XYZ file of C-alpha atoms in Angstrom:
637
model
C 170.782 0.835 123.695
C 170.946 4.087 125.624
C 170.654 6.234 122.462
C 167.685 4.193 121.274
C 166.060 4.421 124.708
C 166.395 8.196 124.880
C 165.295 8.791 121.289
C 162.028 7.007 122.080
C 161.771 8.799 125.451
C 160.909 5.544 127.189
C 160.700 5.370 130.973
C 160.538 2.204 133.085
C 159.431 2.438 136.720
C 158.656 -0.345 139.209
C 157.276 -0.949 142.659
C 158.589 -3.901 144.657
C 156.409 -6.947 144.224
C 154.450 -7.289 147.451
C 154.374 -10.420 149.586
C 150.666 -11.318 149.813
C 150.537 -13.224 153.090
C 147.883 -10.723 154.185
C 145.976 -7.719 152.862
C 147.912 -4.550 152.096
C 147.708 -1.509 154.371
C 148.458 2.182 153.949
C 152.219 1.557 154.068
C 152.101 -0.521 150.886
C 149.758 2.070 149.389
C 152.406 4.749 150.004
C 154.972 3.140 147.710
C 152.479 2.316 144.969
C 150.933 5.812 144.985
C 154.411 7.348 144.701
C 155.349 5.077 141.806
C 152.054 5.773 140.069
C 152.599 9.517 140.485
C 156.030 9.292 138.888
C 154.601 7.239 136.010
C 151.814 9.770 135.444
C 154.266 12.668 135.611
C 156.498 11.124 132.944
C 153.528 10.355 130.707
C 152.389 13.962 131.037
C 155.880 15.038 129.975
C 155.547 12.897 126.847
C 157.479 9.758 127.818
C 156.519 6.241 126.747
C 156.122 4.780 130.236
C 156.173 1.167 131.396
C 154.912 0.807 134.990
C 155.264 -2.595 136.676
C 153.860 -3.842 139.962
C 152.825 -7.253 141.274
C 153.144 -9.926 143.938
C 155.874 -12.274 145.211
C 153.933 -15.497 145.797
C 156.345 -18.295 146.677
C 158.029 -19.350 149.896
C 157.542 -21.161 153.154
C 155.468 -18.463 154.825
C 152.826 -18.525 152.077
C 152.683 -22.298 152.184
C 152.327 -22.291 155.986
C 149.613 -19.606 156.106
C 147.626 -21.292 153.358
C 147.815 -24.645 155.164
C 146.603 -23.040 158.390
C 143.563 -21.760 156.519
C 142.889 -25.161 154.956
C 143.644 -23.895 151.471
C 146.119 -24.688 148.726
C 148.719 -21.917 148.284
C 147.409 -20.717 144.914
C 143.825 -20.823 146.174
C 144.779 -18.708 149.184
C 146.813 -16.309 147.035
C 144.059 -15.743 144.486
C 141.848 -14.235 147.181
C 144.546 -11.921 148.541
C 145.748 -10.886 145.074
C 142.147 -10.189 144.094
C 141.892 -7.788 147.047
C 145.154 -6.111 146.051
C 143.951 -5.560 142.494
C 140.685 -4.147 143.807
C 142.668 -1.762 146.010
C 144.820 -0.619 143.094
C 141.625 -0.080 141.106
C 140.130 2.003 143.923
C 143.345 4.044 144.007
C 143.270 4.420 140.203
C 146.797 2.980 139.908
C 147.853 3.161 136.256
C 150.133 0.111 136.076
C 150.872 -1.479 132.701
C 151.422 -4.974 134.045
C 150.634 -6.730 137.291
C 153.084 -9.610 137.495
C 152.630 -12.625 139.743
C 155.564 -14.937 140.376
C 153.112 -17.794 139.807
C 152.645 -16.602 136.195
C 153.809 -19.291 133.785
C 155.983 -16.962 131.691
C 157.765 -15.734 134.819
C 158.433 -19.275 136.064
C 159.892 -20.391 132.729
C 162.239 -17.415 132.477
C 163.396 -17.765 136.106
C 164.438 -21.351 135.368
C 166.388 -20.127 132.333
C 168.078 -17.459 134.450
C 169.022 -20.022 137.098
C 170.417 -22.356 134.422
C 172.420 -19.535 132.858
C 173.970 -18.581 136.198
C 174.749 -22.240 136.952
C 176.358 -22.804 133.537
C 178.497 -19.718 134.083
C 179.745 -21.095 137.420
C 178.092 -18.402 139.527
C 175.845 -20.985 141.202
C 177.215 -24.051 142.981
C 175.909 -26.751 145.330
C 176.687 -26.975 149.040
C 175.218 -26.983 152.538
C 173.933 -24.016 154.482
C 173.558 -23.732 158.205
C 172.495 -20.636 160.045
C 169.741 -18.875 161.905
C 166.549 -18.787 159.845
C 163.681 -16.312 160.177
C 160.509 -17.765 158.635
C 158.496 -14.493 158.361
C 161.379 -12.765 156.550
C 162.502 -15.985 154.845
C 166.108 -15.033 155.567
C 169.180 -16.781 156.935
C 171.340 -14.801 159.360
C 174.799 -15.344 160.800
C 175.409 -15.167 164.546
C 176.938 -11.699 164.229
C 174.003 -10.375 162.225
C 171.434 -11.282 164.885
C 170.275 -8.568 167.279
C 169.764 -9.893 170.802
C 169.523 -13.340 169.243
C 166.639 -12.287 167.000
C 166.101 -11.401 163.344
C 167.627 -7.945 162.695
C 164.786 -7.045 160.297
C 161.567 -8.064 162.051
C 162.936 -8.673 165.597
C 161.243 -12.101 165.776
C 162.685 -15.375 167.031
C 164.882 -17.386 164.657
C 165.635 -21.102 164.526
C 168.864 -22.846 163.617
C 168.613 -24.753 160.357
C 170.897 -26.796 158.127
C 170.052 -27.969 154.649
C 171.489 -28.731 151.241
C 171.376 -25.676 149.012
C 172.705 -24.027 145.894
C 174.765 -20.880 146.452
C 175.153 -17.761 144.330
C 178.711 -16.358 144.315
C 177.759 -12.979 145.772
C 181.231 -12.477 147.233
C 182.662 -12.470 143.702
C 180.992 -9.127 143.009
C 181.910 -7.317 146.234
C 184.364 -4.841 144.679
C 182.037 -3.962 141.815
C 179.136 -3.487 144.237
C 181.214 -1.166 146.411
C 182.107 0.889 143.357
C 178.422 1.010 142.358
C 177.227 2.120 145.776
C 179.886 4.812 146.034
C 178.201 6.574 143.122
C 175.791 9.249 144.295
C 173.176 8.571 141.608
C 172.430 4.849 142.019
C 170.947 4.527 145.520
C 169.039 7.341 147.157
C 168.646 8.814 149.690
C 172.249 9.083 150.849
C 171.513 7.577 154.266
C 170.563 4.281 152.632
C 173.753 4.287 150.568
C 175.929 4.734 153.645
C 174.043 1.963 155.426
C 174.639 -0.539 152.612
C 178.338 0.285 152.362
C 179.131 0.318 156.077
C 176.829 -2.452 157.312
C 177.019 -4.967 154.470
C 179.753 -4.345 151.884
C 182.707 -3.374 154.055
C 182.259 -6.214 156.624
C 182.474 -8.615 153.656
C 179.868 -10.402 151.583
C 179.250 -14.133 151.883
C 177.885 -16.310 149.092
C 174.107 -16.459 149.079
C 171.827 -19.469 149.515
C 169.421 -19.323 146.557
C 167.451 -22.594 146.842
C 165.459 -24.405 149.499
C 164.699 -28.096 149.912
C 162.666 -27.994 153.148
C 159.480 -26.904 151.352
C 158.214 -27.204 147.785
C 156.065 -24.107 147.143
C 158.251 -22.448 144.556
C 159.818 -22.744 141.112
C 161.765 -25.981 140.700
C 165.482 -25.870 139.924
C 165.513 -27.053 136.288
C 168.142 -29.748 136.829
C 167.385 -30.736 140.456
C 163.689 -30.930 141.349
C 164.440 -31.539 145.059
C 165.140 -27.815 145.264
C 162.968 -24.763 144.672
C 164.487 -21.460 143.598
C 164.538 -19.081 146.523
C 163.194 -15.521 146.648
C 166.428 -13.801 145.625
C 166.405 -15.046 142.058
C 162.688 -15.793 141.788
C 161.234 -12.500 143.021
C 163.966 -10.060 142.001
C 163.997 -11.331 138.432
C 160.407 -10.171 137.907
C 161.662 -6.765 136.771
C 163.168 -8.339 133.641
C 160.914 -11.380 133.183
C 158.002 -8.932 132.790
C 159.820 -7.462 129.787
C 160.356 -10.801 128.060
C 164.040 -11.312 128.918
C 165.435 -14.601 127.544
C 162.431 -15.114 125.297
C 162.162 -14.832 121.561
C 159.948 -11.801 122.106
C 162.242 -9.376 123.921
C 161.312 -6.115 122.197
C 160.059 -4.636 125.452
C 163.269 -5.626 127.217
C 165.342 -3.849 124.576
C 163.064 -0.823 124.710
C 162.631 -0.263 128.446
C 165.584 -1.822 130.249
C 167.480 -0.615 132.231
C 164.851 0.616 134.676
C 164.926 4.368 135.179
C 163.872 4.117 138.816
C 162.917 1.263 141.135
C 160.983 2.194 144.268
C 161.394 -0.021 147.348
C 160.785 0.246 151.080
C 163.873 0.767 153.217
C 163.605 -2.763 154.664
C 164.365 -4.327 151.259
C 167.006 -1.873 150.027
C 169.718 -4.458 150.752
C 168.129 -6.974 148.390
C 167.696 -4.424 145.604
C 171.090 -2.723 145.815
C 173.400 -5.620 146.660
C 171.830 -8.934 145.604
C 169.879 -7.660 142.587
C 172.798 -5.764 140.984
C 175.076 -8.750 141.570
C 172.641 -11.048 139.736
C 172.482 -8.575 136.855
C 176.290 -8.326 136.780
C 176.479 -12.114 136.562
C 173.977 -12.061 133.691
C 175.920 -9.261 131.937
C 172.863 -7.011 131.994
C 172.854 -3.246 132.513
C 171.983 -2.109 136.030
C 168.971 0.011 136.984
C 169.706 3.723 136.793
C 168.345 4.447 140.240
C 166.931 2.661 143.285
C 165.057 4.799 145.805
C 164.506 3.421 149.307
C 161.610 5.256 150.924
C 160.782 5.363 154.629
C 157.942 3.787 156.569
C 154.618 5.266 157.506
C 154.365 4.909 161.262
C 151.238 5.170 163.384
C 151.786 7.600 166.232
C 155.544 7.008 165.742
C 155.158 3.233 166.029
C 155.604 0.818 163.121
C 152.263 -0.234 161.674
C 151.596 -3.857 162.539
C 148.562 -6.115 162.467
C 149.680 -7.742 165.731
C 149.706 -4.316 167.421
C 146.238 -3.531 166.117
C 147.320 -0.171 164.690
C 146.984 -0.890 160.973
C 145.318 1.795 158.877
C 143.757 0.591 155.642
C 143.294 2.909 152.661
C 139.815 1.718 151.632
C 137.889 3.547 154.403
C 139.803 6.766 153.686
C 138.930 6.525 149.996
C 135.298 5.739 150.780
C 134.904 8.766 153.056
C 137.099 11.410 151.431
C 137.973 10.306 147.910
C 141.090 8.874 146.331
C 142.716 12.229 145.546
C 142.547 13.354 149.164
C 144.443 10.230 150.265
C 147.033 10.517 147.496
C 147.638 14.161 148.271
C 148.070 13.535 151.976
C 150.536 10.665 151.514
C 152.789 12.605 149.182
C 152.539 16.031 150.835
C 152.655 15.133 154.527
C 155.793 12.967 154.471
C 159.267 13.480 153.056
C 159.516 10.412 150.827
C 162.975 9.278 151.904
C 162.228 9.448 155.634
C 159.813 7.803 158.048
C 156.578 9.679 158.673
C 153.982 9.364 161.409
C 150.323 9.019 160.439
C 147.418 10.090 162.623
C 143.793 10.601 161.666
C 144.041 14.138 163.028
C 146.916 15.001 160.683
C 145.024 13.562 157.741
C 141.833 15.533 158.425
C 143.650 18.757 159.261
C 145.628 18.554 156.007
C 142.390 18.063 154.055
C 140.816 21.107 155.656
C 143.836 23.389 155.370
C 145.186 22.505 151.918
C 142.296 21.017 149.968
C 139.218 22.745 151.366
C 140.608 26.153 152.377
C 143.289 26.576 149.697
C 142.600 24.657 146.484
C 138.858 24.107 146.833
C 138.247 27.669 147.899
C 140.310 29.125 145.027
C 138.505 27.124 142.355
C 135.060 27.652 143.865
C 135.252 31.406 144.176
C 137.000 31.863 140.811
C 134.208 30.053 138.974
C 131.532 31.728 141.114
C 132.886 35.232 140.350
C 133.074 34.535 136.604
C 129.437 33.404 136.735
C 128.348 36.376 138.807
C 130.315 39.173 137.158
C 130.589 37.985 133.524
C 127.621 35.647 132.923
C 129.837 32.581 133.249
C 132.063 33.520 130.305
C 135.854 33.599 130.707
C 136.652 37.222 129.775
C 139.333 38.719 127.581
C 142.111 40.356 129.649
C 142.541 43.974 128.573
C 143.869 46.012 131.467
C 146.845 44.898 133.536
C 147.383 46.300 136.970
C 149.138 45.992 140.292
C 149.840 42.450 141.558
C 149.464 40.855 138.079
C 153.158 40.475 137.292
C 154.043 38.801 140.587
C 151.245 36.260 140.090
C 152.184 35.542 136.464
C 155.868 35.139 137.288
C 155.159 32.600 140.000
C 152.752 30.648 137.758
C 155.006 30.398 134.672
C 158.067 29.408 136.725
C 156.278 26.700 138.720
C 156.631 23.919 136.139
C 160.455 24.054 136.170
C 160.574 23.905 139.965
C 158.131 20.993 140.011
C 160.195 19.153 137.379
C 163.352 19.648 139.437
C 161.756 18.247 142.586
C 160.289 15.288 140.706
C 163.704 14.426 139.273
C 164.953 14.382 142.861
C 161.992 12.182 143.891
C 160.830 14.886 146.274
C 157.062 14.668 145.985
C 156.333 16.799 149.047
C 158.493 19.663 147.769
C 156.898 19.464 144.322
C 153.466 19.824 145.911
C 154.713 22.639 148.098
C 155.723 24.571 144.970
C 152.248 24.051 143.514
C 150.634 25.227 146.736
C 152.734 28.392 146.626
C 150.888 29.211 143.393
C 147.524 28.405 144.988
C 148.278 30.527 148.052
C 149.483 33.419 145.887
C 146.293 33.242 143.803
C 144.112 33.324 146.927
C 146.053 36.355 148.102
C 145.606 37.927 144.642
C 141.841 37.703 145.078
C 142.079 39.656 148.324
C 144.508 42.180 146.795
C 142.394 42.932 143.717
C 138.976 42.621 145.425
C 136.832 41.769 142.362
C 133.636 42.409 144.362
C 134.657 46.039 144.679
C 135.701 46.344 141.025
C 132.285 44.991 140.027
C 130.505 47.947 141.620
C 131.739 50.453 139.009
C 131.323 50.036 135.236
C 134.560 51.937 134.651
C 136.433 49.087 136.337
C 134.968 46.436 133.994
C 138.150 45.977 131.955
C 140.250 45.620 135.075
C 137.728 43.171 136.542
C 137.863 41.088 133.361
C 141.639 40.896 133.571
C 141.544 39.829 137.215
C 139.001 37.106 136.457
C 141.014 35.869 133.500
C 144.214 35.769 135.538
C 142.499 33.662 138.185
C 141.041 31.305 135.582
C 144.401 30.929 133.852
C 146.062 30.242 137.200
C 143.702 27.414 138.121
C 144.141 25.961 134.613
C 147.891 25.775 135.200
C 147.317 24.394 138.707
C 145.030 21.697 137.309
C 147.882 20.427 135.104
C 150.569 20.767 137.764
C 148.535 18.588 140.163
C 147.499 16.084 137.477
C 150.128 13.416 138.259
C 149.122 13.582 141.941
C 145.343 14.113 141.719
C 143.977 13.272 138.281
C 140.293 13.280 139.226
C 140.629 16.735 140.771
C 142.525 17.906 137.692
C 139.694 16.712 135.456
C 137.155 18.419 137.715
C 138.910 21.800 137.446
C 139.330 21.531 133.676
C 135.654 20.633 133.338
C 134.592 23.635 135.414
C 136.720 25.858 133.157
C 134.896 24.519 130.112
C 137.917 22.476 129.010
C 138.339 18.735 128.513
C 141.094 16.300 129.433
C 142.722 16.947 126.038
C 143.746 20.355 127.411
C 145.948 18.749 130.100
C 149.218 19.369 128.271
C 152.497 19.876 130.144
C 153.903 22.090 127.389
C 150.953 24.457 127.735
C 151.942 25.590 131.225
C 155.345 26.917 130.243
C 153.964 30.270 129.135
C 151.151 32.517 130.280
C 147.879 33.032 128.460
C 147.040 29.649 126.910
C 143.491 29.722 128.280
C 141.011 30.716 125.588
C 138.648 33.570 126.390
C 134.953 33.059 125.676
C 134.670 29.612 127.252
C 131.581 28.942 129.357
C 132.452 27.875 132.907
C 130.482 25.071 134.533
C 130.267 25.406 138.290
C 130.348 22.099 140.156
C 129.817 20.918 143.702
C 132.561 21.872 146.207
C 135.485 19.555 145.522
C 136.625 19.368 149.136
C 133.965 20.444 151.657
C 135.304 21.683 154.980
C 135.234 18.963 157.635
C 134.142 18.943 161.264
C 137.324 17.364 162.678
C 135.784 15.993 165.884
C 132.851 14.416 164.046
C 135.041 13.018 161.285
C 137.501 11.469 163.746
C 134.671 9.390 165.181
C 133.378 8.546 161.728
C 136.809 7.527 160.477
C 137.566 5.246 163.429
C 134.170 3.576 163.071
C 134.511 3.060 159.321
C 138.022 1.609 159.675
C 136.835 -0.819 162.374
C 133.913 -1.909 160.213
C 136.240 -2.492 157.285
C 138.635 -4.569 159.402
C 135.748 -6.641 160.759
C 134.380 -7.252 157.287
C 137.775 -8.181 155.875
C 138.527 -10.471 158.817
C 135.267 -12.289 158.210
C 136.108 -12.752 154.539
C 139.623 -14.030 155.188
C 139.082 -16.192 158.245
C 135.781 -17.661 157.011
C 134.178 -17.293 160.414
C 131.975 -14.894 162.348
C 133.603 -12.179 164.457
C 132.812 -12.375 168.150
C 133.568 -9.218 170.131
C 135.236 -9.611 173.538
C 133.146 -6.861 175.160
C 130.785 -7.978 177.948
C 127.054 -7.782 177.344
C 124.067 -7.121 179.586
C 121.046 -9.335 180.150
C 119.187 -7.011 177.781
C 121.705 -7.760 175.042
C 121.408 -11.482 175.707
C 117.629 -11.220 175.556
C 117.920 -10.125 171.917
C 119.455 -13.462 170.915
C 116.940 -15.925 169.485
C 118.195 -19.496 170.113
C 116.334 -22.411 168.511
C 116.795 -26.167 168.225
C 117.285 -27.376 164.654
C 117.963 -30.727 163.003
C 120.716 -31.240 160.412
C 119.068 -32.764 157.358
C 121.908 -32.245 154.884
C 125.630 -31.513 155.156
C 128.358 -31.137 152.562
C 131.819 -29.645 152.216
C 132.160 -26.029 151.123
C 133.388 -26.059 147.489
C 135.950 -23.288 148.123
C 137.126 -23.851 151.713
C 138.360 -27.000 153.403
C 137.483 -25.769 156.913
C 133.820 -25.081 156.196
C 130.704 -27.224 155.982
C 127.437 -26.118 154.375
C 124.514 -27.335 156.498
C 120.788 -27.479 155.786
C 118.822 -27.196 159.050
C 115.177 -28.105 159.660
C 113.132 -25.883 162.032
C 109.516 -26.977 161.897
C 108.333 -26.139 158.379
C 111.370 -23.945 157.678
C 114.757 -24.965 156.237
C 117.817 -22.816 156.944
C 121.267 -22.847 155.311
C 124.212 -22.263 157.671
C 127.944 -22.298 156.871
C 130.028 -23.490 159.818
C 133.772 -23.863 160.382
C 133.635 -27.325 161.943
C 134.949 -29.494 159.106
C 138.059 -30.264 161.163
C 135.936 -32.017 163.797
C 133.031 -33.540 161.868
C 132.556 -35.200 158.522
C 129.308 -34.295 156.714
C 127.789 -37.756 157.249
C 128.421 -37.565 161.032
C 126.102 -34.581 161.314
C 123.002 -35.921 159.560
C 120.166 -36.208 162.075
C 121.961 -34.357 164.868
C 120.125 -31.675 166.857
C 121.976 -28.366 167.163
C 121.419 -24.956 168.791
C 120.988 -22.240 166.158
C 121.409 -18.484 166.637
C 118.274 -17.790 164.624
C 118.303 -13.986 164.329
C 121.956 -13.455 163.345
C 122.401 -11.180 160.339
C 123.073 -13.231 157.158
C 126.634 -13.143 155.784
C 128.496 -14.665 152.835
C 131.353 -16.990 153.733
C 133.624 -17.726 150.777
C 130.746 -16.901 148.436
C 127.959 -18.932 150.092
C 125.274 -17.270 152.186
C 124.880 -18.309 155.812
C 121.635 -17.590 157.743
C 122.642 -17.951 161.382
C 125.254 -19.719 163.462
C 125.286 -23.068 165.251
C 126.716 -23.159 168.763
C 129.387 -25.560 169.989
C 131.691 -25.986 172.981
C 135.255 -27.254 173.088
C 136.682 -29.891 175.390
C 140.452 -29.995 175.105
C 141.197 -30.288 171.404
C 137.739 -31.642 170.593
C 134.588 -29.781 169.651
C 131.269 -30.834 171.205
């Protein structure tokens, strides 16, 4: 299989499948952008790439959150997954399949996998008792707890006992130790040492792989009182997506084993202990590499919705473009370590690297070709001082970038590219084309300088392509080239740019930013996005806690209205759609009071309406205003 895989130059890369109990933030974006960049890099090198991402949609937490929102689990998930797909679209993520563990093909194959493991004797029935963390959906022993709390999320746990099926994880302890002692399977090294010292050497216990206390999951094929737990359900997605255990397994034969699986450090244990053990039990080859990246922190604190410090990618894309965000994520942080995000760092990096370095180089190169050679890329005819050092750096860059990418060192790969950009900017100052242009006798030398700059930005446009495809296209377009000219092989030698092309100057790719002004703008835009998203997800208006003045109160137009019609919202159990009569006018209002009133109870009632509230859509239905109510204990009046 290995010979066949290499002869076809196939490459299989995966993100973890994300748990969609809420909308994804910049931390999730980090992993997906990195995986996408690796996929794009391998495609540019000529590989046949399969890029998988998706969502892990079963479990108690999903069922609980959906119930709290008055929705069925799948109904709740469809909204969140829709937002995730929209985010990946905004980020131009080039995945080949988005798998959901609620997909029918996935569910069928997971049942076959479970049956196969059971028939082999690697799954057996028993009872489990231990400390259970609902948010992490994990059982912990007494010794694994930290201060009596979950060692992963630091939340409270509860003691639970239930009938379960176990996977014989302990059976594979020696083989797992041997696997993790290799230096090529799990990276970075710090993660490898953690798995060996904290989990393997203390001894592995058999793993509970079913639950009977909830039913939102894939049923055990021979015991429908149990649902298959996350370990087998979610982890198996990497092979179910390829058609494993189906009659149509061509993709499985072609792409498996995975070349690299990207995961956050908090789930390295699942992907380098439990996942390999399942594959060993199935007699399947193991992934070639698992890379456990660090977290993006906010001012050195873990990003958390409860702390109110979550940064979402959508506002950053809206204000500064997708390439700016991608560049920052992969350049600012060393991928294997934690990194601290601040808006100041983001904006300063945009100014320094994108506006001053890259944007400036492209802009003045194209401008000088237009000014000094009528917009035509000239023929180089007269070499001079500084040329060789520039050319040497440019033609050697691809090999250094390749080396860093093989080591999954995105920041170092970009640093190598920026060395070329910085050298080219210095070359402009060294050769001073504006001085050469003053004397006709320097025309040949000027032409060579202009060509060298144009050739350099052509190479740069291809080097940055896996990281910033839109910017790459922009540069190629300004050089008079098309996307077909983005060929990795064409940057391994100097002089591939054709003379005589007409350049096409564009708008500045990365305008210089006023940091102070943009900080205010960014905070405001992020707050507006959070407010909008909260309104969509919670199906209710957002009321700010800030005090108001009598002048603010005077702006509110309150009117008495009569309910003439009421019915349940078709897409939300907590909402009622009301038709209100105000004199000759009829108003439609969506209100979250279905828990307290049935539609028929409201007909004929007089209510207070906030008449001049800005209209909003709640779960797809427009609401013109808000009715007021007061609570008394657990009742609404």
